[in-house]
């Protein structure tokens, strides 16, 4: 039963953390992270990187001057958002204060340099499993707060996909498709 109490305690703690946040409306992850940086009084830089096998999709690197969030650029927008929120959650939960090794960040940032050199320069935090669970839960709770839930009768496959990925852009006026496009003469510029 200790696990159940510990799990409930973690949920309550994470809910309090997320409930205390002012989230931008409409929600924008970059705006949220800018506000977090302002609240903390130090910059947070978002650095897109190509994903590499056997390395994490996101990494938080804390330096003396700024916090750097490296995130996989070659994944879906929804996954990128979750990665960014997960790494920001480490900051929200105070995990950045534990400092130690940097092997994952070294491989992502500067793969040609020896890991030991990059570790000395940057100083990366290695998180415990409970810290990873906490960051994952905070990120998920933020997303659940800002993601509109479809009405029960609108839970079609298309509605579920729209909630996850957004509404598709309608064809623009210069695409030449659909009614009302072009000059109506049938010989528009294409």
PDB file of C-alpha atoms in Angstrom:
ATOM      1  CA  UNK A   1       0.000   0.000   0.000  1.00  0.00           C
ATOM      2  CA  UNK A   2       3.001   2.319   0.363  1.00  0.00           C
ATOM      3  CA  UNK A   3       3.294   2.549  -3.406  1.00  0.00           C
ATOM      4  CA  UNK A   4      -0.345   3.629  -3.675  1.00  0.00           C
ATOM      5  CA  UNK A   5       0.135   6.362  -1.065  1.00  0.00           C
ATOM      6  CA  UNK A   6       3.351   7.497  -2.720  1.00  0.00           C
ATOM      7  CA  UNK A   7       1.642   7.532  -6.108  1.00  0.00           C
ATOM      8  CA  UNK A   8      -1.285   9.564  -4.754  1.00  0.00           C
ATOM      9  CA  UNK A   9       1.135  11.961  -3.064  1.00  0.00           C
ATOM     10  CA  UNK A  10       3.010  12.442  -6.370  1.00  0.00           C
ATOM     11  CA  UNK A  11      -0.264  13.147  -8.209  1.00  0.00           C
ATOM     12  CA  UNK A  12      -1.355  15.691  -5.584  1.00  0.00           C
ATOM     13  CA  UNK A  13       2.020  17.411  -5.663  1.00  0.00           C
ATOM     14  CA  UNK A  14       2.078  17.562  -9.472  1.00  0.00           C
ATOM     15  CA  UNK A  15      -1.512  18.829  -9.620  1.00  0.00           C
ATOM     16  CA  UNK A  16      -0.653  21.616  -7.158  1.00  0.00           C
ATOM     17  CA  UNK A  17       2.360  22.566  -9.290  1.00  0.00           C
ATOM     18  CA  UNK A  18       0.291  22.689 -12.484  1.00  0.00           C
ATOM     19  CA  UNK A  19      -2.753  24.334 -10.871  1.00  0.00           C
ATOM     20  CA  UNK A  20      -0.514  27.178  -9.660  1.00  0.00           C
ATOM     21  CA  UNK A  21       0.714  27.917 -13.197  1.00  0.00           C
ATOM     22  CA  UNK A  22      -0.596  30.753 -15.325  1.00  0.00           C
ATOM     23  CA  UNK A  23      -0.894  29.232 -18.770  1.00  0.00           C
ATOM     24  CA  UNK A  24      -1.166  31.475 -21.838  1.00  0.00           C
ATOM     25  CA  UNK A  25      -4.524  31.472 -23.625  1.00  0.00           C
ATOM     26  CA  UNK A  26      -4.420  30.332 -26.332  1.00  0.00           C
ATOM     27  CA  UNK A  27      -1.658  28.032 -25.153  1.00  0.00           C
ATOM     28  CA  UNK A  28       1.685  28.330 -26.890  1.00  0.00           C
ATOM     29  CA  UNK A  29       4.596  26.287 -25.568  1.00  0.00           C
ATOM     30  CA  UNK A  30       7.244  28.874 -26.489  1.00  0.00           C
ATOM     31  CA  UNK A  31       5.223  31.634 -24.755  1.00  0.00           C
ATOM     32  CA  UNK A  32       4.854  29.431 -21.683  1.00  0.00           C
ATOM     33  CA  UNK A  33       8.615  28.784 -21.565  1.00  0.00           C
ATOM     34  CA  UNK A  34       9.375  32.519 -22.033  1.00  0.00           C
ATOM     35  CA  UNK A  35       7.100  33.280 -19.072  1.00  0.00           C
ATOM     36  CA  UNK A  36       8.810  30.551 -17.034  1.00  0.00           C
ATOM     37  CA  UNK A  37      12.204  32.086 -17.859  1.00  0.00           C
ATOM     38  CA  UNK A  38      10.967  35.534 -16.778  1.00  0.00           C
ATOM     39  CA  UNK A  39       9.561  34.098 -13.551  1.00  0.00           C
ATOM     40  CA  UNK A  40      12.854  32.338 -12.790  1.00  0.00           C
ATOM     41  CA  UNK A  41      14.898  35.401 -13.757  1.00  0.00           C
ATOM     42  CA  UNK A  42      17.173  33.564 -16.192  1.00  0.00           C
ATOM     43  CA  UNK A  43      16.957  32.767 -19.890  1.00  0.00           C
ATOM     44  CA  UNK A  44      15.777  29.447 -21.252  1.00  0.00           C
ATOM     45  CA  UNK A  45      17.033  28.764 -24.769  1.00  0.00           C
ATOM     46  CA  UNK A  46      15.207  26.279 -26.997  1.00  0.00           C
ATOM     47  CA  UNK A  47      17.640  24.444 -29.267  1.00  0.00           C
ATOM     48  CA  UNK A  48      16.277  22.143 -31.975  1.00  0.00           C
ATOM     49  CA  UNK A  49      18.536  19.170 -32.742  1.00  0.00           C
ATOM     50  CA  UNK A  50      18.283  16.112 -34.952  1.00  0.00           C
ATOM     51  CA  UNK A  51      17.301  13.001 -33.049  1.00  0.00           C
ATOM     52  CA  UNK A  52      20.017  10.407 -32.671  1.00  0.00           C
ATOM     53  CA  UNK A  53      19.535   6.716 -31.881  1.00  0.00           C
ATOM     54  CA  UNK A  54      20.036   5.738 -28.228  1.00  0.00           C
ATOM     55  CA  UNK A  55      19.887   9.360 -27.041  1.00  0.00           C
ATOM     56  CA  UNK A  56      16.961  11.112 -25.362  1.00  0.00           C
ATOM     57  CA  UNK A  57      14.508  13.181 -27.417  1.00  0.00           C
ATOM     58  CA  UNK A  58      15.047  16.097 -25.072  1.00  0.00           C
ATOM     59  CA  UNK A  59      17.763  17.282 -22.736  1.00  0.00           C
ATOM     60  CA  UNK A  60      17.918  20.059 -20.182  1.00  0.00           C
ATOM     61  CA  UNK A  61      21.372  21.605 -19.819  1.00  0.00           C
ATOM     62  CA  UNK A  62      21.859  24.088 -17.008  1.00  0.00           C
ATOM     63  CA  UNK A  63      24.789  26.488 -17.312  1.00  0.00           C
ATOM     64  CA  UNK A  64      25.812  29.433 -15.155  1.00  0.00           C
ATOM     65  CA  UNK A  65      24.183  31.838 -17.631  1.00  0.00           C
ATOM     66  CA  UNK A  66      21.091  30.042 -18.933  1.00  0.00           C
ATOM     67  CA  UNK A  67      19.055  26.864 -19.132  1.00  0.00           C
ATOM     68  CA  UNK A  68      19.153  25.152 -22.516  1.00  0.00           C
ATOM     69  CA  UNK A  69      16.411  22.807 -23.672  1.00  0.00           C
ATOM     70  CA  UNK A  70      17.515  20.645 -26.570  1.00  0.00           C
ATOM     71  CA  UNK A  71      14.646  18.919 -28.337  1.00  0.00           C
ATOM     72  CA  UNK A  72      14.222  16.640 -31.350  1.00  0.00           C
ATOM     73  CA  UNK A  73      13.291  18.697 -34.386  1.00  0.00           C
ATOM     74  CA  UNK A  74      12.530  15.686 -36.586  1.00  0.00           C
ATOM     75  CA  UNK A  75       9.405  14.511 -34.791  1.00  0.00           C
ATOM     76  CA  UNK A  76       5.762  15.563 -34.755  1.00  0.00           C
ATOM     77  CA  UNK A  77       4.729  18.962 -33.367  1.00  0.00           C
ATOM     78  CA  UNK A  78       2.768  17.209 -30.602  1.00  0.00           C
ATOM     79  CA  UNK A  79       5.822  15.194 -29.583  1.00  0.00           C
ATOM     80  CA  UNK A  80       8.022  18.316 -29.677  1.00  0.00           C
ATOM     81  CA  UNK A  81       5.539  20.099 -27.419  1.00  0.00           C
ATOM     82  CA  UNK A  82       5.599  17.231 -24.940  1.00  0.00           C
ATOM     83  CA  UNK A  83       9.418  17.108 -24.972  1.00  0.00           C
ATOM     84  CA  UNK A  84       9.638  20.858 -24.292  1.00  0.00           C
ATOM     85  CA  UNK A  85       7.091  20.662 -21.479  1.00  0.00           C
ATOM     86  CA  UNK A  86       8.833  17.636 -19.944  1.00  0.00           C
ATOM     87  CA  UNK A  87      12.169  19.474 -19.830  1.00  0.00           C
ATOM     88  CA  UNK A  88      10.476  22.651 -18.520  1.00  0.00           C
ATOM     89  CA  UNK A  89       8.818  20.471 -15.864  1.00  0.00           C
ATOM     90  CA  UNK A  90      12.279  19.544 -14.558  1.00  0.00           C
ATOM     91  CA  UNK A  91      12.812  23.274 -13.970  1.00  0.00           C
ATOM     92  CA  UNK A  92       9.365  23.711 -12.387  1.00  0.00           C
ATOM     93  CA  UNK A  93      10.031  20.812 -10.021  1.00  0.00           C
ATOM     94  CA  UNK A  94      13.491  22.048  -9.020  1.00  0.00           C
ATOM     95  CA  UNK A  95      15.362  19.092 -10.519  1.00  0.00           C
ATOM     96  CA  UNK A  96      17.964  21.367 -12.095  1.00  0.00           C
ATOM     97  CA  UNK A  97      19.653  21.924  -8.735  1.00  0.00           C
ATOM     98  CA  UNK A  98      21.070  18.395  -8.448  1.00  0.00           C
ATOM     99  CA  UNK A  99      23.975  18.814 -11.011  1.00  0.00           C
ATOM    100  CA  UNK A 100      26.282  15.948 -12.207  1.00  0.00           C
ATOM    101  CA  UNK A 101      27.184  14.033 -15.448  1.00  0.00           C
ATOM    102  CA  UNK A 102      26.473  15.124 -19.047  1.00  0.00           C
ATOM    103  CA  UNK A 103      26.955  12.123 -21.346  1.00  0.00           C
ATOM    104  CA  UNK A 104      23.593  12.440 -23.157  1.00  0.00           C
ATOM    105  CA  UNK A 105      23.907  16.190 -23.728  1.00  0.00           C
ATOM    106  CA  UNK A 106      27.499  15.841 -24.884  1.00  0.00           C
ATOM    107  CA  UNK A 107      26.484  13.387 -27.590  1.00  0.00           C
ATOM    108  CA  UNK A 108      23.681  15.674 -28.770  1.00  0.00           C
ATOM    109  CA  UNK A 109      25.451  19.027 -28.554  1.00  0.00           C
ATOM    110  CA  UNK A 110      28.934  18.327 -29.822  1.00  0.00           C
ATOM    111  CA  UNK A 111      29.374  14.689 -30.832  1.00  0.00           C
ATOM    112  CA  UNK A 112      33.002  15.219 -31.947  1.00  0.00           C
ATOM    113  CA  UNK A 113      34.275  16.472 -28.577  1.00  0.00           C
ATOM    114  CA  UNK A 114      35.224  14.216 -25.680  1.00  0.00           C
ATOM    115  CA  UNK A 115      32.350  13.844 -23.241  1.00  0.00           C
ATOM    116  CA  UNK A 116      34.553  14.786 -20.273  1.00  0.00           C
ATOM    117  CA  UNK A 117      35.393  18.156 -21.844  1.00  0.00           C
ATOM    118  CA  UNK A 118      31.740  18.990 -22.527  1.00  0.00           C
ATOM    119  CA  UNK A 119      30.779  17.858 -18.999  1.00  0.00           C
ATOM    120  CA  UNK A 120      33.275  20.279 -17.470  1.00  0.00           C
ATOM    121  CA  UNK A 121      31.995  23.162 -19.592  1.00  0.00           C
ATOM    122  CA  UNK A 122      28.239  22.639 -19.295  1.00  0.00           C
ATOM    123  CA  UNK A 123      27.422  20.632 -16.197  1.00  0.00           C
ATOM    124  CA  UNK A 124      24.269  18.528 -16.858  1.00  0.00           C
ATOM    125  CA  UNK A 125      21.850  17.040 -14.406  1.00  0.00           C
ATOM    126  CA  UNK A 126      21.157  13.324 -14.356  1.00  0.00           C
ATOM    127  CA  UNK A 127      17.669  12.695 -13.044  1.00  0.00           C
ATOM    128  CA  UNK A 128      16.463   9.879 -10.860  1.00  0.00           C
ATOM    129  CA  UNK A 129      13.564   7.700 -11.959  1.00  0.00           C
ATOM    130  CA  UNK A 130      11.132   9.446  -9.560  1.00  0.00           C
ATOM    131  CA  UNK A 131      12.195  12.824 -10.990  1.00  0.00           C
ATOM    132  CA  UNK A 132      11.525  11.561 -14.521  1.00  0.00           C
ATOM    133  CA  UNK A 133       8.070  10.351 -13.429  1.00  0.00           C
ATOM    134  CA  UNK A 134       7.365  13.705 -11.824  1.00  0.00           C
ATOM    135  CA  UNK A 135       8.469  15.667 -14.910  1.00  0.00           C
ATOM    136  CA  UNK A 136       6.440  13.393 -17.186  1.00  0.00           C
ATOM    137  CA  UNK A 137       3.341  13.780 -15.020  1.00  0.00           C
ATOM    138  CA  UNK A 138       3.667  17.590 -14.818  1.00  0.00           C
ATOM    139  CA  UNK A 139       4.086  17.818 -18.610  1.00  0.00           C
ATOM    140  CA  UNK A 140       1.050  15.566 -19.144  1.00  0.00           C
ATOM    141  CA  UNK A 141      -1.072  17.559 -16.672  1.00  0.00           C
ATOM    142  CA  UNK A 142      -0.166  20.826 -18.421  1.00  0.00           C
ATOM    143  CA  UNK A 143      -1.167  19.313 -21.758  1.00  0.00           C
ATOM    144  CA  UNK A 144      -4.429  17.988 -20.328  1.00  0.00           C
ATOM    145  CA  UNK A 145      -5.237  21.482 -19.030  1.00  0.00           C
ATOM    146  CA  UNK A 146      -4.633  23.191 -22.372  1.00  0.00           C
ATOM    147  CA  UNK A 147      -5.948  20.550 -24.782  1.00  0.00           C
ATOM    148  CA  UNK A 148      -9.626  21.069 -25.586  1.00  0.00           C
ATOM    149  CA  UNK A 149     -11.623  17.933 -24.974  1.00  0.00           C
ATOM    150  CA  UNK A 150     -14.161  17.065 -27.662  1.00  0.00           C
ATOM    151  CA  UNK A 151     -17.792  16.701 -26.681  1.00  0.00           C
ATOM    152  CA  UNK A 152     -18.761  13.041 -26.206  1.00  0.00           C
ATOM    153  CA  UNK A 153     -20.930  13.000 -29.348  1.00  0.00           C
ATOM    154  CA  UNK A 154     -18.043  14.438 -31.429  1.00  0.00           C
ATOM    155  CA  UNK A 155     -15.587  11.638 -30.634  1.00  0.00           C
ATOM    156  CA  UNK A 156     -15.222  10.502 -34.213  1.00  0.00           C
ATOM    157  CA  UNK A 157     -11.811   9.507 -35.497  1.00  0.00           C
ATOM    158  CA  UNK A 158     -11.501  12.853 -37.301  1.00  0.00           C
ATOM    159  CA  UNK A 159     -12.367  14.774 -34.116  1.00  0.00           C
ATOM    160  CA  UNK A 160      -9.798  12.851 -32.073  1.00  0.00           C
ATOM    161  CA  UNK A 161      -7.102  13.529 -34.680  1.00  0.00           C
ATOM    162  CA  UNK A 162      -8.067  17.205 -34.807  1.00  0.00           C
ATOM    163  CA  UNK A 163      -7.687  17.493 -31.027  1.00  0.00           C
ATOM    164  CA  UNK A 164      -4.220  15.949 -31.231  1.00  0.00           C
ATOM    165  CA  UNK A 165      -2.847  17.611 -34.349  1.00  0.00           C
ATOM    166  CA  UNK A 166      -5.030  20.653 -35.003  1.00  0.00           C
ATOM    167  CA  UNK A 167      -7.374  21.514 -37.816  1.00  0.00           C
ATOM    168  CA  UNK A 168      -5.902  21.136 -41.345  1.00  0.00           C
ATOM    169  CA  UNK A 169      -5.264  24.383 -43.214  1.00  0.00           C
ATOM    170  CA  UNK A 170      -7.842  25.038 -45.960  1.00  0.00           C
ATOM    171  CA  UNK A 171      -6.402  25.432 -49.469  1.00  0.00           C
ATOM    172  CA  UNK A 172      -5.213  28.991 -50.074  1.00  0.00           C
ATOM    173  CA  UNK A 173      -6.559  31.241 -52.838  1.00  0.00           C
ATOM    174  CA  UNK A 174      -3.516  30.667 -55.021  1.00  0.00           C
ATOM    175  CA  UNK A 175      -3.594  26.852 -54.919  1.00  0.00           C
ATOM    176  CA  UNK A 176      -6.049  26.655 -57.806  1.00  0.00           C
ATOM    177  CA  UNK A 177      -8.244  24.061 -56.149  1.00  0.00           C
ATOM    178  CA  UNK A 178     -11.738  24.178 -54.837  1.00  0.00           C
ATOM    179  CA  UNK A 179     -14.680  26.443 -55.618  1.00  0.00           C
ATOM    180  CA  UNK A 180     -13.972  30.136 -55.772  1.00  0.00           C
ATOM    181  CA  UNK A 181     -10.272  29.755 -56.553  1.00  0.00           C
ATOM    182  CA  UNK A 182      -8.659  31.676 -59.351  1.00  0.00           C
ATOM    183  CA  UNK A 183     -10.458  34.096 -61.647  1.00  0.00           C
ATOM    184  CA  UNK A 184     -13.176  31.673 -62.663  1.00  0.00           C
ATOM    185  CA  UNK A 185     -11.995  31.514 -66.281  1.00  0.00           C
ATOM    186  CA  UNK A 186     -10.510  28.077 -65.904  1.00  0.00           C
ATOM    187  CA  UNK A 187      -7.093  29.262 -67.150  1.00  0.00           C
ATOM    188  CA  UNK A 188      -5.615  30.674 -63.944  1.00  0.00           C
ATOM    189  CA  UNK A 189      -1.877  30.891 -63.271  1.00  0.00           C
ATOM    190  CA  UNK A 190      -0.673  27.576 -61.868  1.00  0.00           C
TER     191      UNK A 190
END
